[in-house]
Amino acid sequence: MNGAEEAAGKRRAARIGGATIVIAVLALWEGVSAGGFVDEQVLPRVTVVAAAWWELLLSGELPAQVASSLGRQAAGFSIAVVVGVVLGIAMARYRAIDDFAGPLITMILPIPKAALIPLVMLWFGIGDVAKTIVVFLGTILPVVVSAYHAAGSVDQVFLWSARSMGDNEAQLLRRVVLRAALPEIMSGIRMGLIISLIVLVGAEMLAGRGGIGWLVFYTLDTGAYRVTYAAMLTIAAIGFAYDRLFLAISRRLLHWVEQE
Amino acid sequence: MSAAAARPAWRALLRLRRGYSVLLVLAAWETASRAGAVNTFLLPPASEVLVNLWNLATEGRLLFHLAESLLRVAAGLGLAVAAGIPLGLWKARSRLADAVLDPVMAFWFPVPKVGLIPLALLFFGFAHGSKIALVFADALLPLVVATYHGALHTDRRLIWSARAMGDSERRILWRVVLPAALPQIFTGLRLAVTVSLLVVFLAEMVASSSGLGHVMIYALRTLETKDVFSALVTISLIAFLADWLVIQARRRVLVWHA
């Protein structure tokens, strides 16, 4: 009880501390820009950027570009999670699949995923399909690797007991292996989520039209720096919101695991 | 199992079982491309990619771009190590630092830092500066987090013994806590290296006139697909080597660690 109270108190303190720091950074930004320490062209004031952001929101430009990005992200990410978890568990459970896919994944794993973007562009162009594939490739490897490790180290005792109580292979996989592996799989998915946003924004900056990454570079080229800043802040906010959402979902799914 | 592993012929077969798919894919790539089953513009034969890579490497231009990329990674990563380890130690030892850094990191961690490329360009320029800043921004957090966790979980008894033997707090930090945190720090470093490479090549693709990322995107735009593949192979080799180096360094430094 005492521990829970203490934890709640710590969370509250963190929230207050966080708000203070955000306000301090924004005030510093405003001061630096308004005080003329940095060219106002290069670093527009916070208030100016906020106004630009509001305008962008009302005009429908920002929602449209964000929706375009999130659609690509959601499609590639969810396919990668499903395929990755299934493949990872299958590799851990079946020798033949591991022998085939394992060495290929070991070979692809260290490739910085950004380097695959030009290849995807060469084969699939610069449209939605190409960007969805980029997200898929960025997400799937951490997911496969974590699912493989987790499913491979499930406590044998669990498997034996489930078998002895009459579980067939499908039940075993779904009810025992997947569940026991879930905490580690979730940390792989979190990694995949972060990489997926990085490669998506990068791919949007590189080529094609539409998406929040495109908006950032388009406005940079046209010199509308206010809008560039507004779009960059939006990207940061998306990353932050996704992480929070992920943590909330993961806490729900893993309510039976002791949280730190 | 162990009896089989003892016999060399069996061992070779075992190794083949773990590698045949890679050979199969390479062979399929080569034959599909040579037989004209796929467009050789989209997928040049593997052997031609290798020959092309050799030509690019001996010609010297590739090495120049390679050096540019490595310089940026080394500078950004070096700064991140120099700042991240002290920050992590400080966070573990001081309540104030913990209170200040926690919210900052909670905000900073999930932000896709490539989204800030324009910011880096505006403040640090089109050349090395912006890339070094981005590598630093991305490599810093894994190092701070790893050092913090390593330092936080230092065996209390080690600290007590050092204190009992009259060591100053500062000496304890550098002589006891830091070495105890090293295994974790290496894990963080490994992640930092991976992220650094991802970011540097991406930034070079988006905005640069040098570096391997630039080579790749330039080759794509000029439709020199063999160069795209050669650059991809080089980048992959670099990433593989970098990871291997971290693992080797870890083994060297942590001889005392199980």
Short mmCIF file of C-alpha atoms in Angstrom, two decimals:
data_model
loop_
_atom_site.label_atom_id
_atom_site.label_comp_id
_atom_site.label_asym_id
_atom_site.label_seq_id
_atom_site.Cartn_x
_atom_site.Cartn_y
_atom_site.Cartn_z
CA MET A 1 0.00 0.00 0.00
CA ASN A 2 2.77 2.32 0.97
CA GLY A 3 4.63 1.41 -2.20
CA ALA A 4 1.59 2.16 -4.33
CA GLU A 5 1.13 5.53 -2.68
CA GLU A 6 4.77 6.31 -3.17
CA ALA A 7 4.57 5.33 -6.83
CA ALA A 8 1.50 7.51 -7.35
CA GLY A 9 3.29 10.39 -5.67
CA LYS A 10 6.30 9.88 -7.89
CA ARG A 11 4.11 9.84 -10.98
CA ARG A 12 2.43 13.08 -9.92
CA ALA A 13 5.81 14.69 -9.29
CA ALA A 14 7.00 13.52 -12.71
CA ARG A 15 3.94 15.01 -14.37
CA ILE A 16 4.43 18.37 -12.65
CA GLY A 17 8.15 18.24 -13.44
CA GLY A 18 7.39 17.42 -17.07
CA ALA A 19 4.96 20.31 -17.45
CA THR A 20 7.46 22.69 -15.85
CA ILE A 21 10.21 21.63 -18.21
CA VAL A 22 8.03 21.88 -21.32
CA ILE A 23 6.95 25.39 -20.31
CA ALA A 24 10.56 26.35 -19.57
CA VAL A 25 11.74 25.12 -22.97
CA LEU A 26 8.95 26.94 -24.79
CA ALA A 27 9.67 30.15 -22.84
CA LEU A 28 13.38 29.84 -23.63
CA TRP A 29 12.56 29.33 -27.31
CA GLU A 30 10.30 32.39 -27.35
CA GLY A 31 12.92 34.46 -25.55
CA VAL A 32 15.78 33.42 -27.81
CA SER A 33 13.77 34.22 -30.91
CA ALA A 34 12.09 37.42 -29.68
CA GLY A 35 15.32 38.68 -28.13
CA GLY A 36 17.05 38.43 -31.51
CA PHE A 37 19.68 35.92 -30.35
CA VAL A 38 18.81 33.80 -33.36
CA ASP A 39 17.55 35.06 -36.69
CA GLU A 40 13.77 35.04 -36.48
CA GLN A 41 13.68 33.63 -39.99
CA VAL A 42 15.60 30.55 -38.83
CA LEU A 43 13.84 30.15 -35.49
CA PRO A 44 10.40 31.76 -35.54
CA ARG A 45 8.83 32.52 -32.17
CA VAL A 46 6.76 29.84 -30.46
CA THR A 47 3.69 32.03 -30.67
CA VAL A 48 4.16 32.48 -34.42
CA VAL A 49 4.66 28.73 -34.89
CA ALA A 50 1.59 28.01 -32.78
CA ALA A 51 -0.46 30.38 -34.91
CA ALA A 52 0.84 28.70 -38.07
CA TRP A 53 -0.03 25.30 -36.60
CA TRP A 54 -3.57 26.43 -35.77
CA GLU A 55 -4.03 27.84 -39.28
CA LEU A 56 -2.72 24.60 -40.77
CA LEU A 57 -5.13 22.62 -38.64
CA LEU A 58 -8.16 24.71 -39.60
CA SER A 59 -7.34 24.69 -43.30
CA GLY A 60 -7.47 20.89 -43.24
CA GLU A 61 -3.92 20.62 -44.62
CA LEU A 62 -2.42 19.19 -41.45
CA PRO A 63 -5.16 16.63 -40.75
CA ALA A 64 -4.95 15.45 -44.36
CA GLN A 65 -1.16 14.95 -44.29
CA VAL A 66 -1.22 13.35 -40.85
CA ALA A 67 -3.98 10.99 -41.95
CA SER A 68 -1.99 10.07 -45.04
CA SER A 69 1.09 9.27 -42.94
CA LEU A 70 -0.80 7.39 -40.24
CA GLY A 71 -2.65 5.31 -42.82
CA ARG A 72 0.63 4.11 -44.32
CA GLN A 73 2.09 3.54 -40.89
CA ALA A 74 -0.92 1.61 -39.61
CA ALA A 75 -1.09 -0.68 -42.64
CA GLY A 76 2.61 -1.57 -42.75
CA PHE A 77 2.94 -1.79 -38.99
CA SER A 78 -0.02 -4.07 -38.35
CA ILE A 79 0.86 -6.47 -41.15
CA ALA A 80 4.43 -6.61 -39.84
CA VAL A 81 3.31 -7.33 -36.28
CA VAL A 82 1.08 -10.21 -37.32
CA VAL A 83 3.57 -11.74 -39.76
CA GLY A 84 6.46 -11.12 -37.38
CA VAL A 85 4.86 -12.75 -34.36
CA VAL A 86 3.68 -15.79 -36.35
CA LEU A 87 7.04 -16.22 -38.05
CA GLY A 88 9.01 -15.74 -34.83
CA ILE A 89 6.97 -18.30 -32.91
CA ALA A 90 7.03 -20.73 -35.83
CA MET A 91 10.82 -20.43 -36.00
CA ALA A 92 11.14 -21.11 -32.30
CA ARG A 93 8.87 -24.16 -32.43
CA TYR A 94 9.76 -25.83 -35.74
CA ARG A 95 13.31 -26.73 -36.59
CA ALA A 96 12.82 -26.75 -40.36
CA ILE A 97 11.41 -23.21 -40.43
CA ASP A 98 14.21 -21.99 -38.19
CA ASP A 99 16.82 -23.62 -40.43
CA PHE A 100 15.36 -21.90 -43.47
CA ALA A 101 14.42 -18.44 -42.15
CA GLY A 102 16.98 -18.07 -39.35
CA PRO A 103 20.11 -17.54 -41.45
CA LEU A 104 18.25 -15.21 -43.85
CA ILE A 105 17.05 -13.06 -40.96
CA THR A 106 20.52 -13.06 -39.39
CA MET A 107 21.81 -11.72 -42.70
CA ILE A 108 19.17 -9.00 -43.07
CA LEU A 109 19.00 -8.00 -39.40
CA PRO A 110 22.05 -5.70 -39.22
CA ILE A 111 21.16 -3.74 -42.38
CA PRO A 112 20.26 -0.18 -41.37
CA LYS A 113 16.64 -0.17 -42.51
CA ALA A 114 17.03 3.25 -44.12
CA ALA A 115 19.26 1.65 -46.76
CA LEU A 116 16.30 -0.42 -47.95
CA ILE A 117 14.29 2.69 -48.88
CA PRO A 118 16.03 3.29 -52.24
CA LEU A 119 15.61 -0.38 -53.11
CA VAL A 120 11.90 -0.27 -52.31
CA MET A 121 11.59 2.91 -54.37
CA LEU A 122 13.31 1.22 -57.28
CA TRP A 123 10.94 -1.73 -57.21
CA PHE A 124 7.67 -0.20 -56.03
CA GLY A 125 7.89 3.48 -56.91
CA ILE A 126 7.14 6.33 -54.55
CA GLY A 127 3.45 5.87 -53.78
CA ASP A 128 1.51 4.53 -50.83
CA VAL A 129 2.44 0.91 -51.53
CA ALA A 130 6.16 1.64 -51.44
CA LYS A 131 5.87 3.55 -48.17
CA THR A 132 3.77 0.84 -46.59
CA ILE A 133 6.44 -1.69 -47.56
CA VAL A 134 9.14 0.51 -46.04
CA VAL A 135 7.19 0.60 -42.76
CA PHE A 136 6.65 -3.16 -42.93
CA LEU A 137 10.37 -3.84 -43.37
CA GLY A 138 11.32 -1.45 -40.60
CA THR A 139 8.88 -3.02 -38.15
CA ILE A 140 9.10 -6.74 -38.81
CA LEU A 141 12.67 -7.57 -37.83
CA PRO A 142 12.61 -6.50 -34.19
CA VAL A 143 9.23 -8.23 -33.87
CA VAL A 144 10.43 -11.51 -35.36
CA VAL A 145 13.59 -11.53 -33.27
CA SER A 146 11.79 -10.83 -30.01
CA ALA A 147 9.04 -13.38 -30.74
CA TYR A 148 11.69 -15.97 -31.63
CA HIS A 149 13.68 -15.43 -28.45
CA ALA A 150 10.62 -15.27 -26.24
CA ALA A 151 8.89 -18.33 -27.68
CA GLY A 152 12.15 -20.26 -27.55
CA SER A 153 12.61 -19.64 -23.84
CA VAL A 154 9.12 -20.51 -22.63
CA ASP A 155 9.37 -22.56 -19.44
CA GLN A 156 9.30 -26.26 -20.40
CA VAL A 157 7.17 -27.00 -17.34
CA PHE A 158 4.33 -24.91 -18.76
CA LEU A 159 4.47 -26.81 -22.01
CA TRP A 160 4.52 -30.19 -20.29
CA SER A 161 1.61 -29.34 -18.02
CA ALA A 162 -0.49 -28.01 -20.89
CA ARG A 163 0.25 -31.14 -22.89
CA SER A 164 -0.58 -33.43 -20.02
CA MET A 165 -3.87 -31.61 -19.53
CA GLY A 166 -4.73 -32.44 -23.12
CA ASP A 167 -3.91 -29.26 -25.07
CA ASN A 168 -3.33 -29.88 -28.74
CA GLU A 169 -0.64 -28.00 -30.67
CA ALA A 170 -2.90 -25.09 -31.67
CA GLN A 171 -4.15 -24.60 -28.12
CA LEU A 172 -0.61 -24.88 -26.82
CA LEU A 173 0.61 -22.17 -29.16
CA ARG A 174 -2.23 -19.79 -28.49
CA ARG A 175 -2.78 -20.31 -24.80
CA VAL A 176 0.69 -21.03 -23.51
CA VAL A 177 3.46 -20.02 -25.90
CA LEU A 178 1.96 -16.76 -27.14
CA ARG A 179 1.00 -15.68 -23.64
CA ALA A 180 4.29 -16.54 -22.03
CA ALA A 181 6.16 -14.81 -24.83
CA LEU A 182 3.99 -11.69 -24.85
CA PRO A 183 6.04 -9.43 -22.54
CA GLU A 184 9.17 -9.82 -24.64
CA ILE A 185 7.21 -9.60 -27.89
CA MET A 186 5.77 -6.30 -26.72
CA SER A 187 9.24 -4.83 -26.26
CA GLY A 188 10.10 -5.91 -29.80
CA ILE A 189 6.91 -4.29 -31.05
CA ARG A 190 7.83 -1.06 -29.27
CA MET A 191 11.19 -1.02 -31.02
CA GLY A 192 9.42 -1.73 -34.31
CA LEU A 193 6.99 1.11 -33.69
CA ILE A 194 9.80 3.60 -33.19
CA ILE A 195 11.71 2.43 -36.27
CA SER A 196 8.54 2.42 -38.36
CA LEU A 197 8.00 6.13 -37.72
CA ILE A 198 11.64 6.93 -38.47
CA VAL A 199 11.71 5.17 -41.83
CA LEU A 200 8.24 6.41 -42.78
CA VAL A 201 9.11 10.06 -42.18
CA GLY A 202 12.43 9.53 -43.95
CA ALA A 203 10.76 7.95 -46.98
CA GLU A 204 8.23 10.76 -47.14
CA MET A 205 10.98 13.33 -47.04
CA LEU A 206 12.80 11.57 -49.86
CA ALA A 207 10.17 11.26 -52.53
CA GLY A 208 6.55 11.46 -53.46
CA ARG A 209 3.77 13.75 -52.36
CA GLY A 210 1.76 13.78 -49.19
CA GLY A 211 2.46 12.82 -45.63
CA ILE A 212 3.79 14.78 -42.72
CA GLY A 213 7.44 14.17 -43.69
CA TRP A 214 6.72 15.57 -47.13
CA LEU A 215 5.08 18.65 -45.58
CA VAL A 216 8.19 19.33 -43.49
CA PHE A 217 10.51 19.31 -46.48
CA TYR A 218 8.18 20.99 -48.91
CA THR A 219 7.79 23.97 -46.60
CA LEU A 220 11.52 23.99 -45.87
CA ASP A 221 12.22 24.29 -49.59
CA THR A 222 9.69 27.07 -50.04
CA GLY A 223 11.09 28.90 -47.04
CA ALA A 224 7.86 28.77 -44.99
CA TYR A 225 9.82 27.93 -41.85
CA ARG A 226 6.88 28.66 -39.55
CA VAL A 227 5.03 25.78 -41.15
CA THR A 228 8.16 23.60 -41.09
CA TYR A 229 8.37 24.04 -37.34
CA ALA A 230 4.66 23.41 -36.91
CA ALA A 231 4.98 20.17 -38.90
CA MET A 232 8.11 19.08 -36.99
CA LEU A 233 6.30 19.60 -33.70
CA THR A 234 3.45 17.51 -35.06
CA ILE A 235 5.86 14.66 -35.86
CA ALA A 236 7.27 14.85 -32.35
CA ALA A 237 3.74 14.83 -30.94
CA ILE A 238 2.79 11.80 -33.03
CA GLY A 239 5.84 9.90 -31.78
CA PHE A 240 5.03 10.81 -28.20
CA ALA A 241 1.33 9.96 -28.53
CA TYR A 242 2.11 6.59 -30.14
CA ASP A 243 4.47 5.69 -27.34
CA ARG A 244 1.90 6.61 -24.68
CA LEU A 245 -0.78 4.64 -26.53
CA PHE A 246 1.55 1.68 -26.79
CA LEU A 247 2.36 1.78 -23.07
CA ALA A 248 -1.33 1.95 -22.19
CA ILE A 249 -2.18 -1.02 -24.41
CA SER A 250 0.80 -2.99 -23.18
CA ARG A 251 -0.14 -2.36 -19.54
CA ARG A 252 -3.63 -3.66 -20.34
CA LEU A 253 -2.37 -6.76 -22.14
CA LEU A 254 0.26 -7.52 -19.57
CA HIS A 255 -1.74 -6.74 -16.45
CA TRP A 256 -0.60 -10.06 -15.00
CA VAL A 257 3.09 -9.15 -15.30
CA GLU A 258 4.68 -7.25 -12.44
CA GLN A 259 5.26 -3.71 -13.62
CA GLU A 260 8.36 -1.92 -12.46
CA MET B 1 24.02 -34.88 -30.78
CA SER B 2 27.45 -34.51 -29.20
CA ALA B 3 28.68 -37.69 -30.84
CA ALA B 4 27.50 -36.41 -34.20
CA ALA B 5 29.09 -33.02 -33.64
CA ALA B 6 32.41 -34.73 -33.02
CA ARG B 7 32.58 -36.07 -36.55
CA PRO B 8 33.70 -33.42 -39.09
CA ALA B 9 31.51 -34.69 -41.94
CA TRP B 10 28.44 -34.40 -39.78
CA ARG B 11 29.48 -30.98 -38.67
CA ALA B 12 29.76 -29.76 -42.25
CA LEU B 13 26.30 -31.10 -42.97
CA LEU B 14 24.93 -29.38 -39.88
CA ARG B 15 26.42 -26.10 -40.99
CA LEU B 16 24.89 -26.55 -44.44
CA ARG B 17 21.50 -27.10 -42.86
CA ARG B 18 21.87 -23.68 -41.23
CA GLY B 19 23.05 -21.93 -44.37
CA TYR B 20 21.39 -23.48 -47.36
CA SER B 21 18.61 -20.90 -47.56
CA VAL B 22 21.10 -18.06 -47.98
CA LEU B 23 22.89 -19.94 -50.76
CA LEU B 24 19.53 -20.77 -52.30
CA VAL B 25 18.42 -17.13 -52.34
CA LEU B 26 21.74 -15.97 -53.81
CA ALA B 27 21.58 -18.68 -56.49
CA ALA B 28 17.96 -17.81 -57.30
CA TRP B 29 18.86 -14.12 -57.57
CA GLU B 30 21.77 -14.87 -59.91
CA THR B 31 19.92 -17.29 -62.19
CA ALA B 32 16.67 -15.30 -62.31
CA SER B 33 18.58 -12.24 -63.36
CA ARG B 34 20.86 -14.03 -65.85
CA ALA B 35 18.02 -16.04 -67.40
CA GLY B 36 16.03 -12.86 -67.90
CA ALA B 37 13.19 -13.95 -65.64
CA VAL B 38 13.39 -10.54 -64.00
CA ASN B 39 14.40 -7.22 -65.44
CA THR B 40 18.18 -6.91 -64.97
CA PHE B 41 17.72 -3.18 -64.56
CA LEU B 42 15.62 -3.79 -61.46
CA LEU B 43 17.71 -6.71 -60.24
CA PRO B 44 21.22 -6.96 -61.66
CA PRO B 45 22.90 -10.36 -61.16
CA ALA B 46 24.64 -10.74 -57.78
CA SER B 47 27.99 -11.39 -59.44
CA GLU B 48 27.77 -8.16 -61.44
CA VAL B 49 26.93 -6.23 -58.29
CA LEU B 50 30.08 -7.63 -56.68
CA VAL B 51 32.23 -6.75 -59.69
CA ASN B 52 30.71 -3.27 -59.71
CA LEU B 53 31.40 -2.92 -55.98
CA TRP B 54 35.02 -3.87 -56.55
CA ASN B 55 35.36 -1.28 -59.33
CA LEU B 56 33.78 1.45 -57.21
CA ALA B 57 36.03 0.57 -54.28
CA THR B 58 39.27 0.53 -56.27
CA GLU B 59 38.34 3.72 -58.05
CA GLY B 60 38.39 5.46 -54.67
CA ARG B 61 35.19 7.51 -54.77
CA LEU B 62 33.29 4.97 -52.69
CA LEU B 63 36.00 5.07 -50.04
CA PHE B 64 35.73 8.84 -49.86
CA HIS B 65 31.98 8.65 -49.21
CA LEU B 66 32.50 5.79 -46.77
CA ALA B 67 34.98 7.93 -44.82
CA GLU B 68 32.51 10.83 -44.77
CA SER B 69 29.78 8.63 -43.29
CA LEU B 70 32.10 7.04 -40.75
CA LEU B 71 33.46 10.40 -39.66
CA ARG B 72 29.93 11.63 -38.95
CA VAL B 73 28.99 8.49 -37.02
CA ALA B 74 32.24 8.54 -35.04
CA ALA B 75 31.88 12.20 -34.10
CA GLY B 76 28.20 11.97 -33.15
CA LEU B 77 28.64 8.71 -31.29
CA GLY B 78 31.78 9.95 -29.52
CA LEU B 79 29.93 13.03 -28.28
CA ALA B 80 26.99 10.89 -27.20
CA VAL B 81 29.27 8.57 -25.20
CA ALA B 82 31.09 11.51 -23.63
CA ALA B 83 27.81 13.12 -22.58
CA GLY B 84 25.60 10.07 -22.07
CA ILE B 85 27.68 8.13 -19.57
CA PRO B 86 28.19 11.04 -17.14
CA LEU B 87 24.51 11.99 -17.50
CA GLY B 88 23.44 8.44 -16.72
CA LEU B 89 25.73 8.23 -13.69
CA TRP B 90 24.52 11.60 -12.48
CA LYS B 91 20.89 10.58 -12.90
CA ALA B 92 21.48 7.44 -10.86
CA ARG B 93 23.25 9.25 -8.04
CA SER B 94 21.28 12.48 -7.72
CA ARG B 95 17.58 12.92 -7.00
CA LEU B 96 17.58 16.34 -8.61
CA ALA B 97 19.08 14.99 -11.85
CA ASP B 98 16.58 12.15 -11.81
CA ALA B 99 13.67 14.57 -11.39
CA VAL B 100 14.89 16.83 -14.19
CA LEU B 101 15.97 14.18 -16.67
CA ASP B 102 13.02 11.81 -16.32
CA PRO B 103 10.40 14.01 -17.99
CA VAL B 104 12.89 15.27 -20.58
CA MET B 105 13.69 11.71 -21.57
CA ALA B 106 10.05 10.64 -21.55
CA PHE B 107 9.40 13.34 -24.14
CA TRP B 108 12.57 12.94 -26.12
CA PHE B 109 12.72 9.14 -26.38
CA PRO B 110 9.72 8.46 -28.64
CA VAL B 111 10.25 11.45 -30.93
CA PRO B 112 11.32 10.28 -34.39
CA LYS B 113 14.44 12.40 -34.58
CA VAL B 114 14.60 12.30 -38.38
CA GLY B 115 11.57 14.56 -38.30
CA LEU B 116 13.97 17.17 -36.95
CA ILE B 117 16.33 17.03 -39.94
CA PRO B 118 15.26 20.53 -41.05
CA LEU B 119 16.07 21.86 -37.60
CA ALA B 120 19.53 20.29 -37.79
CA LEU B 121 20.02 21.72 -41.27
CA LEU B 122 18.99 25.23 -40.22
CA PHE B 123 21.21 25.25 -37.14
CA PHE B 124 24.18 23.08 -38.08
CA GLY B 125 24.40 23.42 -41.83
CA PHE B 126 24.16 21.14 -44.81
CA ALA B 127 27.58 19.47 -44.35
CA HIS B 128 28.88 17.44 -41.40
CA GLY B 129 27.27 19.46 -38.61
CA SER B 130 23.66 18.48 -39.18
CA LYS B 131 24.47 14.77 -39.43
CA ILE B 132 26.67 14.76 -36.36
CA ALA B 133 23.92 16.56 -34.42
CA LEU B 134 21.33 14.01 -35.52
CA VAL B 135 23.54 11.03 -34.64
CA PHE B 136 24.21 12.61 -31.27
CA ALA B 137 20.50 13.23 -30.69
CA ASP B 138 19.63 9.63 -31.44
CA ALA B 139 22.57 7.89 -29.78
CA LEU B 140 22.46 9.84 -26.52
CA LEU B 141 19.36 8.36 -24.91
CA PRO B 142 20.19 4.65 -25.18
CA LEU B 143 23.51 5.43 -23.47
CA VAL B 144 21.97 7.52 -20.69
CA VAL B 145 19.29 4.90 -20.02
CA ALA B 146 21.76 2.00 -20.03
CA THR B 147 24.25 3.77 -17.77
CA TYR B 148 21.48 4.81 -15.41
CA HIS B 149 20.12 1.29 -15.06
CA GLY B 150 23.58 -0.19 -14.71
CA ALA B 151 24.59 2.33 -12.05
CA LEU B 152 21.30 2.05 -10.18
CA HIS B 153 21.66 -1.68 -9.78
CA THR B 154 25.25 -1.61 -8.57
CA ASP B 155 25.67 -4.06 -5.71
CA ARG B 156 25.29 -1.99 -2.50
CA ARG B 157 27.95 -4.04 -0.78
CA LEU B 158 30.56 -2.93 -3.31
CA ILE B 159 29.80 0.71 -2.54
CA TRP B 160 29.81 0.08 1.20
CA SER B 161 33.15 -1.69 1.06
CA ALA B 162 34.69 1.10 -0.97
CA ARG B 163 33.32 3.65 1.48
CA ALA B 164 34.62 1.63 4.41
CA MET B 165 38.04 1.61 2.82
CA GLY B 166 37.91 5.40 2.72
CA ASP B 167 37.21 6.09 -0.94
CA SER B 168 35.75 9.47 -1.75
CA GLU B 169 32.28 9.62 -3.36
CA ARG B 170 33.80 10.74 -6.64
CA ARG B 171 36.29 7.93 -6.64
CA ILE B 172 33.53 5.44 -5.87
CA LEU B 173 31.56 6.75 -8.84
CA TRP B 174 34.40 6.24 -11.29
CA ARG B 175 36.09 3.21 -9.73
CA VAL B 176 33.10 1.19 -8.48
CA VAL B 177 29.82 2.31 -10.01
CA LEU B 178 31.06 2.87 -13.56
CA PRO B 179 32.80 -0.51 -13.92
CA ALA B 180 29.77 -2.24 -12.38
CA ALA B 181 27.55 -0.52 -14.94
CA LEU B 182 29.78 -1.43 -17.91
CA PRO B 183 27.90 -4.54 -19.03
CA GLN B 184 24.71 -2.50 -19.33
CA ILE B 185 26.57 0.38 -20.96
CA PHE B 186 27.80 -1.93 -23.68
CA THR B 187 24.24 -3.07 -24.34
CA GLY B 188 23.26 0.59 -24.67
CA LEU B 189 26.25 1.26 -26.90
CA ARG B 190 25.23 -1.55 -29.22
CA LEU B 191 21.78 -0.04 -29.62
CA ALA B 192 23.30 3.43 -30.04
CA VAL B 193 25.57 2.21 -32.86
CA THR B 194 22.63 0.60 -34.66
CA VAL B 195 20.52 3.74 -34.39
CA SER B 196 23.44 5.99 -35.39
CA LEU B 197 23.95 4.12 -38.64
CA LEU B 198 20.24 4.17 -39.41
CA VAL B 199 20.07 7.91 -38.88
CA VAL B 200 23.28 8.90 -40.63
CA PHE B 201 22.39 7.08 -43.85
CA LEU B 202 18.84 8.40 -43.77
CA ALA B 203 20.01 11.97 -43.22
CA GLU B 204 22.55 11.59 -46.02
CA MET B 205 19.83 10.40 -48.36
CA VAL B 206 17.52 13.27 -47.52
CA ALA B 207 20.02 16.13 -47.48
CA SER B 208 23.68 15.68 -48.28
CA SER B 209 26.17 15.80 -51.09
CA SER B 210 28.44 13.12 -49.65
CA GLY B 211 28.35 9.90 -47.67
CA LEU B 212 27.08 6.45 -48.54
CA GLY B 213 23.44 7.46 -48.12
CA HIS B 214 23.96 10.15 -50.73
CA VAL B 215 25.69 7.65 -53.04
CA MET B 216 22.69 5.39 -52.83
CA ILE B 217 20.03 7.99 -53.52
CA TYR B 218 22.14 9.62 -56.26
CA ALA B 219 22.51 6.23 -57.95
CA LEU B 220 18.75 5.73 -57.75
CA ARG B 221 18.05 9.13 -59.31
CA THR B 222 20.55 8.57 -62.11
CA LEU B 223 19.20 5.03 -62.58
CA GLU B 224 22.55 3.35 -61.91
CA THR B 225 20.91 0.41 -60.21
CA LYS B 226 24.14 -1.54 -59.85
CA ASP B 227 25.47 1.32 -57.75
CA VAL B 228 22.33 1.20 -55.58
CA PHE B 229 23.00 -2.45 -54.84
CA SER B 230 26.73 -1.92 -54.33
CA ALA B 231 26.05 0.86 -51.84
CA LEU B 232 23.51 -1.33 -50.05
CA VAL B 233 26.07 -4.15 -49.75
CA THR B 234 28.68 -1.71 -48.41
CA ILE B 235 26.27 -0.21 -45.89
CA SER B 236 25.24 -3.68 -44.71
CA LEU B 237 28.86 -4.74 -44.30
CA ILE B 238 29.64 -1.59 -42.32
CA ALA B 239 26.67 -2.19 -40.03
CA PHE B 240 27.66 -5.81 -39.54
CA LEU B 241 31.28 -4.88 -38.79
CA ALA B 242 30.30 -2.11 -36.39
CA ASP B 243 28.12 -4.49 -34.40
CA TRP B 244 30.86 -7.11 -34.38
CA LEU B 245 33.38 -4.54 -33.12
CA VAL B 246 31.14 -3.57 -30.21
CA ILE B 247 30.72 -7.22 -29.27
CA GLN B 248 34.49 -7.80 -29.46
CA ALA B 249 35.20 -4.69 -27.42
CA ARG B 250 32.70 -5.85 -24.85
CA ARG B 251 34.41 -9.22 -24.63
CA ARG B 252 37.79 -7.55 -24.21
CA VAL B 253 36.74 -5.02 -21.62
CA LEU B 254 34.48 -7.32 -19.65
CA VAL B 255 36.81 -10.27 -19.24
CA TRP B 256 35.75 -10.37 -15.59
CA HIS B 257 32.07 -10.48 -16.47
CA ALA B 258 30.33 -13.80 -16.98
#
